[in-house]
Coordinates of C-alpha atoms in Angstrom, one line a residue:
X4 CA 18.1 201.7 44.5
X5 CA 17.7 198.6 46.6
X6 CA 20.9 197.0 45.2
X7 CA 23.0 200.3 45.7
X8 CA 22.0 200.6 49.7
X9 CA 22.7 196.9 50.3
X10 CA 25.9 197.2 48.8
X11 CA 26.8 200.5 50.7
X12 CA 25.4 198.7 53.7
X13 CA 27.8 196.0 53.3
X14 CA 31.0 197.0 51.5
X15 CA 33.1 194.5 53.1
X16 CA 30.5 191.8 52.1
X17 CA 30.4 193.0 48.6
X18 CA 34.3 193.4 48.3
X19 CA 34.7 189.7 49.5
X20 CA 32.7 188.1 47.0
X21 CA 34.2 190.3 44.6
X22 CA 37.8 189.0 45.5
X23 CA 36.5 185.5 45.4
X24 CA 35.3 186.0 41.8
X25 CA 38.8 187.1 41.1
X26 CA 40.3 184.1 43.0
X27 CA 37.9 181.2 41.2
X28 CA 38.5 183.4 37.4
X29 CA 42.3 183.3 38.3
X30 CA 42.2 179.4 39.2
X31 CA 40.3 178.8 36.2
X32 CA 42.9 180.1 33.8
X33 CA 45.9 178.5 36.2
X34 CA 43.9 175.2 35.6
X35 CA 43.6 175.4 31.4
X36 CA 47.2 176.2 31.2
X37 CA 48.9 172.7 31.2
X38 CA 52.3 171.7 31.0
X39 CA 53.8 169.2 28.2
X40 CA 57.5 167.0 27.8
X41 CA 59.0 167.6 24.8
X42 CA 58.1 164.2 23.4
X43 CA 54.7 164.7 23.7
X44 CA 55.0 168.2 22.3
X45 CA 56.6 166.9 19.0
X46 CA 53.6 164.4 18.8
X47 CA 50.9 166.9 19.3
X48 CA 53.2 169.4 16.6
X49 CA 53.0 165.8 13.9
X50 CA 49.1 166.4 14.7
X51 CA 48.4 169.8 13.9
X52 CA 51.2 170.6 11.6
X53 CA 50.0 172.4 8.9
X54 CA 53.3 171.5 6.6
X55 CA 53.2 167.4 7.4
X56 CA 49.2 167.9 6.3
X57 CA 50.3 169.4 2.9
X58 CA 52.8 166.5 2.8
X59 CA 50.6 163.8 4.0
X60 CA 47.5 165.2 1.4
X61 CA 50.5 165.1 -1.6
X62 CA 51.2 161.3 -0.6
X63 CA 47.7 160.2 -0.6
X64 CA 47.3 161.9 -4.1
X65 CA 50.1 160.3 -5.4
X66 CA 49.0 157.3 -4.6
X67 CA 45.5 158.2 -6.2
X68 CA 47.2 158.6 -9.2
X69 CA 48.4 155.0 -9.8
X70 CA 45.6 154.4 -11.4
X71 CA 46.0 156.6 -14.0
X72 CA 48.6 154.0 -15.1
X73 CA 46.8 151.9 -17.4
X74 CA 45.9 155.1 -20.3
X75 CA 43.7 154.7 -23.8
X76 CA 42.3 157.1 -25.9
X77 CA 39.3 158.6 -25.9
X78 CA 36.6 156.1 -27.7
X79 CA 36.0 157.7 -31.0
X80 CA 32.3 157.6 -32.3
X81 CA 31.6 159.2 -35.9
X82 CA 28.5 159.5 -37.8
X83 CA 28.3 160.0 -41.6
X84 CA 25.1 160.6 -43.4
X85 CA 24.6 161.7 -46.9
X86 CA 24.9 160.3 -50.6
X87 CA 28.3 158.4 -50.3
X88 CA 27.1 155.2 -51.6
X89 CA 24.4 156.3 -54.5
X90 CA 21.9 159.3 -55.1
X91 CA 20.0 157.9 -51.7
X92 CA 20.6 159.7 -48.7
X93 CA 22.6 156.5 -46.5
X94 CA 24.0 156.1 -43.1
X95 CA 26.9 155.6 -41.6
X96 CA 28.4 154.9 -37.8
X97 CA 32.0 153.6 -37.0
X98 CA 33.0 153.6 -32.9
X99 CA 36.7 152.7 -32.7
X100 CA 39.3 153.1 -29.2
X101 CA 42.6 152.9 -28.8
X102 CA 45.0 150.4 -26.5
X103 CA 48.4 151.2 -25.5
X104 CA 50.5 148.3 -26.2
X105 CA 54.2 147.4 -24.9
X106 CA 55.4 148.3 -21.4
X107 CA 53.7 151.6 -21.8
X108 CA 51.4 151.0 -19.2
X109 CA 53.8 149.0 -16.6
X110 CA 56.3 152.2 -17.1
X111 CA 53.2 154.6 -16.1
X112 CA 52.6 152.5 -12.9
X113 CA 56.7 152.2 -11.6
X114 CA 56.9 155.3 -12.5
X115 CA 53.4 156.7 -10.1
X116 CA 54.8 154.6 -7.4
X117 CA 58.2 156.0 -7.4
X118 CA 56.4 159.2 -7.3
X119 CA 54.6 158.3 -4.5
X120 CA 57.6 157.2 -2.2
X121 CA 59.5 160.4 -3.6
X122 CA 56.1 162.3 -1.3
X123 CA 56.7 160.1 1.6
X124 CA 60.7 161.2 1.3
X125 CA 59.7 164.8 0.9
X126 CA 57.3 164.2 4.2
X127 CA 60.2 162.7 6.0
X128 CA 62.3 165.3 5.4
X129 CA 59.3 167.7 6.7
X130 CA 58.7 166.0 9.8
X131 CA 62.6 166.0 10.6
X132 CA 62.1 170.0 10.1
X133 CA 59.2 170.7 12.2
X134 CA 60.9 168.5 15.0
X135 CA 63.9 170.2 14.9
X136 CA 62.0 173.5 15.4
X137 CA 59.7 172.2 18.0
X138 CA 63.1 171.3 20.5
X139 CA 64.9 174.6 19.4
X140 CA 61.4 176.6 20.4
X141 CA 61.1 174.1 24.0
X142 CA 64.5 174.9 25.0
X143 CA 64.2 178.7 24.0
X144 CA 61.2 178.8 26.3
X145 CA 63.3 177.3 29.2
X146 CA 65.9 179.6 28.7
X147 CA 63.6 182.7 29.2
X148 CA 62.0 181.0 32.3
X149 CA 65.8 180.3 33.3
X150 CA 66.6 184.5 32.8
X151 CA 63.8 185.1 34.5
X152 CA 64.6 183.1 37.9
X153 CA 68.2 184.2 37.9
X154 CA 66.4 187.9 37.7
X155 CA 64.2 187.2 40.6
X156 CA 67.1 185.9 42.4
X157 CA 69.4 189.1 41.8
X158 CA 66.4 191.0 42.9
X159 CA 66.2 188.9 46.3
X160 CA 69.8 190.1 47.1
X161 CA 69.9 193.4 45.9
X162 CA 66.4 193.6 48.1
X163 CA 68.7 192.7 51.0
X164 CA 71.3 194.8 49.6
X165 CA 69.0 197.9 50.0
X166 CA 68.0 196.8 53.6
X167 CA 71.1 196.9 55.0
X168 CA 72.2 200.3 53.1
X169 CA 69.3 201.9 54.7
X170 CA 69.8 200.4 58.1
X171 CA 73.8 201.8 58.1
X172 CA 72.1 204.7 56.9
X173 CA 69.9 205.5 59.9
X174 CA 72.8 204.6 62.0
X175 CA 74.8 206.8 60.3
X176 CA 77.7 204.3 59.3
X177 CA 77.0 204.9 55.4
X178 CA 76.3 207.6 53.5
X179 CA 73.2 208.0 51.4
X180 CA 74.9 206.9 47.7
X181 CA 74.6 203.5 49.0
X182 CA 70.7 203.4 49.2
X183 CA 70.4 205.3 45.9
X184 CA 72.6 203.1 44.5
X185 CA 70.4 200.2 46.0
X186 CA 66.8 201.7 45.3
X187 CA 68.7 202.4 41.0
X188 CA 70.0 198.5 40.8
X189 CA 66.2 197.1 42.7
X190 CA 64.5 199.5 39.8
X191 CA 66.9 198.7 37.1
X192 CA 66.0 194.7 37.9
X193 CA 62.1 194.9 38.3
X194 CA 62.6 196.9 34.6
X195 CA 64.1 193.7 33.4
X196 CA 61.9 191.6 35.0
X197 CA 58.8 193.6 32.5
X198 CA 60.9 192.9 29.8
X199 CA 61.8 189.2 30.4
X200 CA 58.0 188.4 31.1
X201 CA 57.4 190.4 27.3
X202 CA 60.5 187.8 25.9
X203 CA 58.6 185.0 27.8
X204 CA 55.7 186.2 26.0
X205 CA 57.0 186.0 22.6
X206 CA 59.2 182.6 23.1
X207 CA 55.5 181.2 23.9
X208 CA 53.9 182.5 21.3
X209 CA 56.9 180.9 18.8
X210 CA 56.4 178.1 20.3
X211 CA 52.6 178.0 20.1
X212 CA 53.7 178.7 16.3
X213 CA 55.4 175.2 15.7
X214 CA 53.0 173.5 17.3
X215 CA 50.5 174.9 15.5
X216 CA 47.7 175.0 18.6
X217 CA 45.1 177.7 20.3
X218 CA 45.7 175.3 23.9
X219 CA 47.2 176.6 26.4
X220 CA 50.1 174.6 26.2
X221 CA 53.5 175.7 28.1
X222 CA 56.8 173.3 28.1
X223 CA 57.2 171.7 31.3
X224 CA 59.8 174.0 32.7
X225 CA 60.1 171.2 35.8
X226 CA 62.1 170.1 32.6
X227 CA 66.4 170.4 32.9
X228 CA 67.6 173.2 31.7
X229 CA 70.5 171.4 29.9
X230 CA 69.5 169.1 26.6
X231 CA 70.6 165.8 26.6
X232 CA 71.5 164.2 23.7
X233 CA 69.5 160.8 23.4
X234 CA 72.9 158.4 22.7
X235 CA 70.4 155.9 21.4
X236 CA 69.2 157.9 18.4
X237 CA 70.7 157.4 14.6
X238 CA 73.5 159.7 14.7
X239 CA 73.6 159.9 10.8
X240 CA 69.5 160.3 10.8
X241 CA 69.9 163.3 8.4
X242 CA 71.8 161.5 6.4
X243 CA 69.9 158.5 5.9
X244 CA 67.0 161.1 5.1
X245 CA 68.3 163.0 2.4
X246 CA 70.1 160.1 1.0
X247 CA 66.8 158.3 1.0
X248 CA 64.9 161.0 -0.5
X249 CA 67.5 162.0 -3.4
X250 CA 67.8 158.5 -4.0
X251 CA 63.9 158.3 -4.5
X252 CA 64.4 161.4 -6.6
X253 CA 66.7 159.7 -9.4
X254 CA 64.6 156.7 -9.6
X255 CA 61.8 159.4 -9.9
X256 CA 63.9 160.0 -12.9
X257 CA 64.7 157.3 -13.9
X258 CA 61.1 155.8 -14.5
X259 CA 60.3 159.2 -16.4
X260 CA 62.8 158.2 -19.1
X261 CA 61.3 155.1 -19.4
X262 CA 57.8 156.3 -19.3
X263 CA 59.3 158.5 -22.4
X264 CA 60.9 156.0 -24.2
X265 CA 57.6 153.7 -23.7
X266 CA 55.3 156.4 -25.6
X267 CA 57.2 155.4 -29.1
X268 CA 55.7 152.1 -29.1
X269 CA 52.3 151.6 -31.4
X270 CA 48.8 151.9 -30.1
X271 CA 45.9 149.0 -31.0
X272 CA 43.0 150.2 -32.1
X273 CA 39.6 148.1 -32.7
X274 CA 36.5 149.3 -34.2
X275 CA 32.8 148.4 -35.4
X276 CA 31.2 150.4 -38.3
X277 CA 27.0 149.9 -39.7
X278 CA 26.0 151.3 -42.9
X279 CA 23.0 151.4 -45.3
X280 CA 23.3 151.1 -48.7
X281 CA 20.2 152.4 -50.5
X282 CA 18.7 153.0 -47.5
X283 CA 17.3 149.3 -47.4
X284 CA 20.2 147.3 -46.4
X285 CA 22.3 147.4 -42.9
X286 CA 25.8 146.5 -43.8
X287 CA 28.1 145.8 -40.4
X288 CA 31.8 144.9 -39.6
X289 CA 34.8 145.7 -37.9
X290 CA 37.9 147.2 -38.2
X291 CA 41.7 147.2 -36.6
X292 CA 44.6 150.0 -36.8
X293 CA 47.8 151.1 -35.6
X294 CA 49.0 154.7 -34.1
X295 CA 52.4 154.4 -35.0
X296 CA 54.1 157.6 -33.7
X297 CA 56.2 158.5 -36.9
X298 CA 57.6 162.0 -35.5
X299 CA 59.3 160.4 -31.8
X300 CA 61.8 163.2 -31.5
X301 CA 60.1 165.2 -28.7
X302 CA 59.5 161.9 -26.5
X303 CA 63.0 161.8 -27.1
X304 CA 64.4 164.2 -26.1
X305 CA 62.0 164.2 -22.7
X306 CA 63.8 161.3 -22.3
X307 CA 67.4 162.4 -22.3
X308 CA 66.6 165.2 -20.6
X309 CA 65.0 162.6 -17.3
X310 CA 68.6 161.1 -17.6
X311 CA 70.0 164.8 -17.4
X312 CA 68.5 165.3 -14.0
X313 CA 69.8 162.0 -12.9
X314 CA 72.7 163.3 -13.0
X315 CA 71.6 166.2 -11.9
X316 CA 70.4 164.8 -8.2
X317 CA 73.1 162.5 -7.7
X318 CA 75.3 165.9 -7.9
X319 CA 73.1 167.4 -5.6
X320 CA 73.2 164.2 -3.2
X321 CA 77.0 164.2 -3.5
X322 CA 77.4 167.6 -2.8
X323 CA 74.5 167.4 0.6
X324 CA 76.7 164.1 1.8
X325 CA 80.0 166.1 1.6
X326 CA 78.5 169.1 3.5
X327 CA 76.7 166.9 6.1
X328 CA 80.1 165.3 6.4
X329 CA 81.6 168.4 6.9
X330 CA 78.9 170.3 9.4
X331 CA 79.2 167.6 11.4
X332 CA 82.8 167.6 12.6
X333 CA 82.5 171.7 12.7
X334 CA 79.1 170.9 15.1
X335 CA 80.7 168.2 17.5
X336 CA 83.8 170.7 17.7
X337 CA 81.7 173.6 19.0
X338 CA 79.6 171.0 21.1
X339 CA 82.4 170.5 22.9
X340 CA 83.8 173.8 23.5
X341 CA 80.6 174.7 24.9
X342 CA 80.0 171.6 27.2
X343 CA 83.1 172.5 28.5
X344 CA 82.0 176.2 29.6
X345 CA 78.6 174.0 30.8
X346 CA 81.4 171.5 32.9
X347 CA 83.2 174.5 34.5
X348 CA 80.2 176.5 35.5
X349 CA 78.6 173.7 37.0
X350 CA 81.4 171.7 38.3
X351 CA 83.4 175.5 40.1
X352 CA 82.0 178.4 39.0
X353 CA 78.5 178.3 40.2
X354 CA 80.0 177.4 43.8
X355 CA 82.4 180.2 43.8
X356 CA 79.2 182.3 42.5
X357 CA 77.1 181.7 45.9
X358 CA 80.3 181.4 47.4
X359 CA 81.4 185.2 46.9
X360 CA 77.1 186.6 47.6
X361 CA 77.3 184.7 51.0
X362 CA 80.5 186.2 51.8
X363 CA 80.6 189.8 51.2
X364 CA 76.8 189.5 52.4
X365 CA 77.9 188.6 55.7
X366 CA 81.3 191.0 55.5
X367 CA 78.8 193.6 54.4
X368 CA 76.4 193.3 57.4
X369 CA 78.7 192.9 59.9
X370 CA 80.8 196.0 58.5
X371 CA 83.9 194.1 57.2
X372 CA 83.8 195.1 54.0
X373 CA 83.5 198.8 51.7
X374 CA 80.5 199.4 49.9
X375 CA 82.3 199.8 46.7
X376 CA 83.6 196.3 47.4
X377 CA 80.9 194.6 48.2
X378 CA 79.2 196.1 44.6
X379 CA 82.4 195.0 42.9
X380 CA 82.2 191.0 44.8
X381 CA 78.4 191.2 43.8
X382 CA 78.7 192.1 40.1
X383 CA 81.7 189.2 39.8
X384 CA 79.1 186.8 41.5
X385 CA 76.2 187.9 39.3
X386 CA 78.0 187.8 36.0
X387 CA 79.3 184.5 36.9
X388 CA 75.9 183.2 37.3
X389 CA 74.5 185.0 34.1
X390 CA 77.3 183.9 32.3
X391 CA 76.4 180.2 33.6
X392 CA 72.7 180.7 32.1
X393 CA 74.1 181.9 28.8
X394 CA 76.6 179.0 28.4
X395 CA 73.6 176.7 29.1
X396 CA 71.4 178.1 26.0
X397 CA 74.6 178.1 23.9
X398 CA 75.1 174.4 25.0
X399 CA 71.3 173.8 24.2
X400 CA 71.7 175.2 20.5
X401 CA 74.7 173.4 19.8
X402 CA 73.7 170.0 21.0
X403 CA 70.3 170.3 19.2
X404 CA 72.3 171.3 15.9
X405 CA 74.3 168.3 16.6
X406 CA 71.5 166.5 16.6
X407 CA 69.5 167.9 13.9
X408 CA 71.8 169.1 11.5
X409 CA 71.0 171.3 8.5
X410 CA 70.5 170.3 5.0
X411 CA 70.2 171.9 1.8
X412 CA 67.0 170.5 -0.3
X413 CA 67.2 172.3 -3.7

C-alpha cells in the first residue's frame, strides 16, 4: 500500500526511472550487436563451420588410419588334449601368427596417405563453398540495408511532397487528390518500410546461418555497397581445387589397385607347439607355413575395377575443366554487362536522379509545375535510383560468381 501511494505521489518520478530502464536495456542490446568485415567474417565462419569440422574430423581419421598399414593375422593358439599319441590321455598346445610379406604392407601405407590428402582436397573444396556463401550472404545483407535507405529516402520527399499538397490546399491552389495522393504514396512507403525491416530480418538470419554463430554479429554495412574484385587473388583458384582434388582422387585409385594386387602375395607364418607323450615327457618345437592365396580372382578383379574408376575421375576431371572453362567466359561476359549498368548509374544516372527531385521540388513549390507532372518527374527520379540499387546487387552476384565459380563434385 506504501509502494502504491509513493508511486501515485510521484508519477513523474516513477515514469523517469522507468524510461531510464528502457534507455540503459536499449544501450545494452545496441552495445552486444557488433559489426564485422567480410574477412573477418569468413574467419570466424572456418571457426564454427559445422561442414569444415566434419571435414577436418575425416582428415584427422585418415591419418589415424595409417597405422593400420602394417596388417597380420590374428595369433592363432590351439589346444589338443586326448589319446592322440597312446591310450594316455596327452597334451597338446601349438601358437602360430601370420606376416604379410611383399609390398603388401608399403601398398596399405601409400595407399592410407593418399587417402588422407584425398580428405584434405575434399576440405578444400568445402572451405571454398562455405566462403563463397559467407560473401553472397554479406553482400545480400547490404543490399537490404541499401533498399531500406533508398525507402527512407523516398519517404523524406514524398513527406515534403505531402507538405506542400496540404499547404496549396489550405490556400486553395490545389485540389484535395493531391494530399490523398500524398497521405496513399507516405502509407504505401512506411508499408514497405515493415516489410524491408522483415527481409532485413531474414537476410540476417541467413547470414547468421553460414556463419554458423548465436553473436550478434551484423556485416559492417559502413562497408561499399559495390564488391570489389581482389585483382591479387588466383583467378583459376577453382580450378586448381578441383584439379587438385580429382587428381588426389585417381591416385586414391590408383594405390587401391595396388593394395589389390599386393593381397596375392604369400603370408609367413611361425609357430611353437609342446606336447606330452605318455604323460611323462614334454616334447617342444617349432613350425613355419605359407598362406598362399590359391583362389586370387576376386582381388583381381577389385583391382581392375580401381583402374576402372581411374578412368572414371579423370572423365569427370575433364569434363569439370571444360565446364569451368566454359562458365567462365559466360561469367566475365555478364560481369561486364552489369558493371556497365553500375558505370552509367553512377557516372549520369544517379545525377540526373537528384537532378530531376531538386527540380520539380522547387518548380512544384513555387507553382511552376502540374501536380500530375511533378508525380510523373518523381517516379522517373525514383525508378532511376531503384534501378541504380538493383544494378548494384546484380553487379554484386555476378562479380562474386566470377570469383567463385561453380563446380560439379560427383
Amino acid at each position: 500500500m506504501k509502494n502504491t501511494d509513493k508511486i501515485q505521489r510521484n508519477p513523474f518520478q516513477f515514469l523517469f526511472g522507468f524510461v531510464i530502464v528502457v534507455l540503459v536495456n536499449s544501450f545494452a542490446f545496441a552495445q552486444n550487436k557488433q559489426t564485422i568485415t567480410l574477412e573477418n567474417a569468413i574467419l570466424l565462419a572456418k571457426k564454427n563451420n559445422t561442414d569444415l569440422k566434419i571435414a577436418d574430423t575425416e582428415v584427422d581419421k585418415q591419418r589415424l588410419l595409417k597405422k593400420t598399414a602394417f596388417q597380420v593375422d590374428p595369433l592363432q593358439v590351439q589346444y589338443q588334449g586326448g589319446q592322440f599319441n597312446s591310450e594316455f590321455y596327452d597334451h597338446n598346445i601349438a601358437v602360430q601368427q601370420y606376416f604379410p610379406i611383399g609390398t603388401i604392407t608399403k601398398a596399405n601405407r601409400q595407399l592410407q596417405e593418399a587417402l588422407a590428402s584425398l580428405a584434405e582436397r575434399r576440405r578444400d573444396l568445402t572451405e571454398y563453398e562455405m566462403e563463397k556463401a559467407v560473401t553472397l550472404s554479406y553482400y545480400q545483407y547490404l543490399y537490404g540495408v541499401s533498399i531500406q535507405h533508398l525507402n527512407n529516402e523516398l519517404h523524406t520527399i514524398y513527406a515534403e511532397f505531402l507538405k506542400n499538397a496540404e499547404l496549396r490546399f489550405k490556400t486553395g491552389e490545389s485540389g484535395s487528390i493531391e494530399v490523398i495522393s500524398a497521405k496513399a504514396k507516405v502509407k504505401e512507403i512506411e508499408t514497405q518500410k515493415a516489410q524491408l525491416e522483415n527481409d532485413l530480418g531474414v537476410y540476417q538470419k541467413q547470414w547468421q546461418f553460414f556463419l554458423q554463430t548465436d553473436e550478434n554479429v551484423l556485416p559492417d554495412t559502413t562497408t561499399a555497397l559495390q564488391y570489389e574484385i581482389m585483382t591479387h587473388t588466383k583467378e583459376n583458384r577453382i580450378q586448381e581445387l578441383v584439379s587438385n582434388y580429382y587428381e588426389q582422387e585417381i591416385l586414391v585409385y590408383q594405390k587401391e589397385a595396388s593394395t589389390y594386387k599386393a593381397m596375392r602375395t604369400p603370408k609367413v607364418g611361425l609357430g611353437y607347439f609342446a606336447q606330452t607323450i605318455d604323460t611323462k615327457t614334454l616334447f617342444q618345437g617349432i613350425t613355419a607355413g605359407l598362406q598362399i592365396p590359391i583362389f586370387g580372382g576376386g582381388n583381381t578383379a577389385r583391382a581392375k575395377a580401381s583402374e576402372m574408376s581411374v578412368m572414371q575421375s579423370q572423365l569427370v576431371l575433364d569434363k569439370n575443366t571444360l565446364m569451368l572453362k566454359l562458365q567462365k567466359e559466360i561469367l566475365i561476359n555478364e560481369f561486364e554487362k552489369q558493371q556497365k549498368a553500375v558505370h552509367y548509374y553512377q557516372k549520369e544516372g544517379l545525377n540526373y536522379a537528384d537532378q530531376i527531385i531538386r527540380t520539380a521540388q522547387k518548380s512544384y513549390a513555387n507553382g511552376d509545375m502540374s501536380y500530375w507532372n511533378y508525380i510523373s518527374f518523381l517516379n522517373q527520379a525514383i525508378d532511376i535510383k531503384k534501378q541504380n540499387t538493383e544494378a548494384l546487387n546484380a553487379y554484386n552476384q555476378s562479380a562474386i560468381a566470377l570469383r567463385f565459380p561453380s563446380f560439379t563434385n560427383n
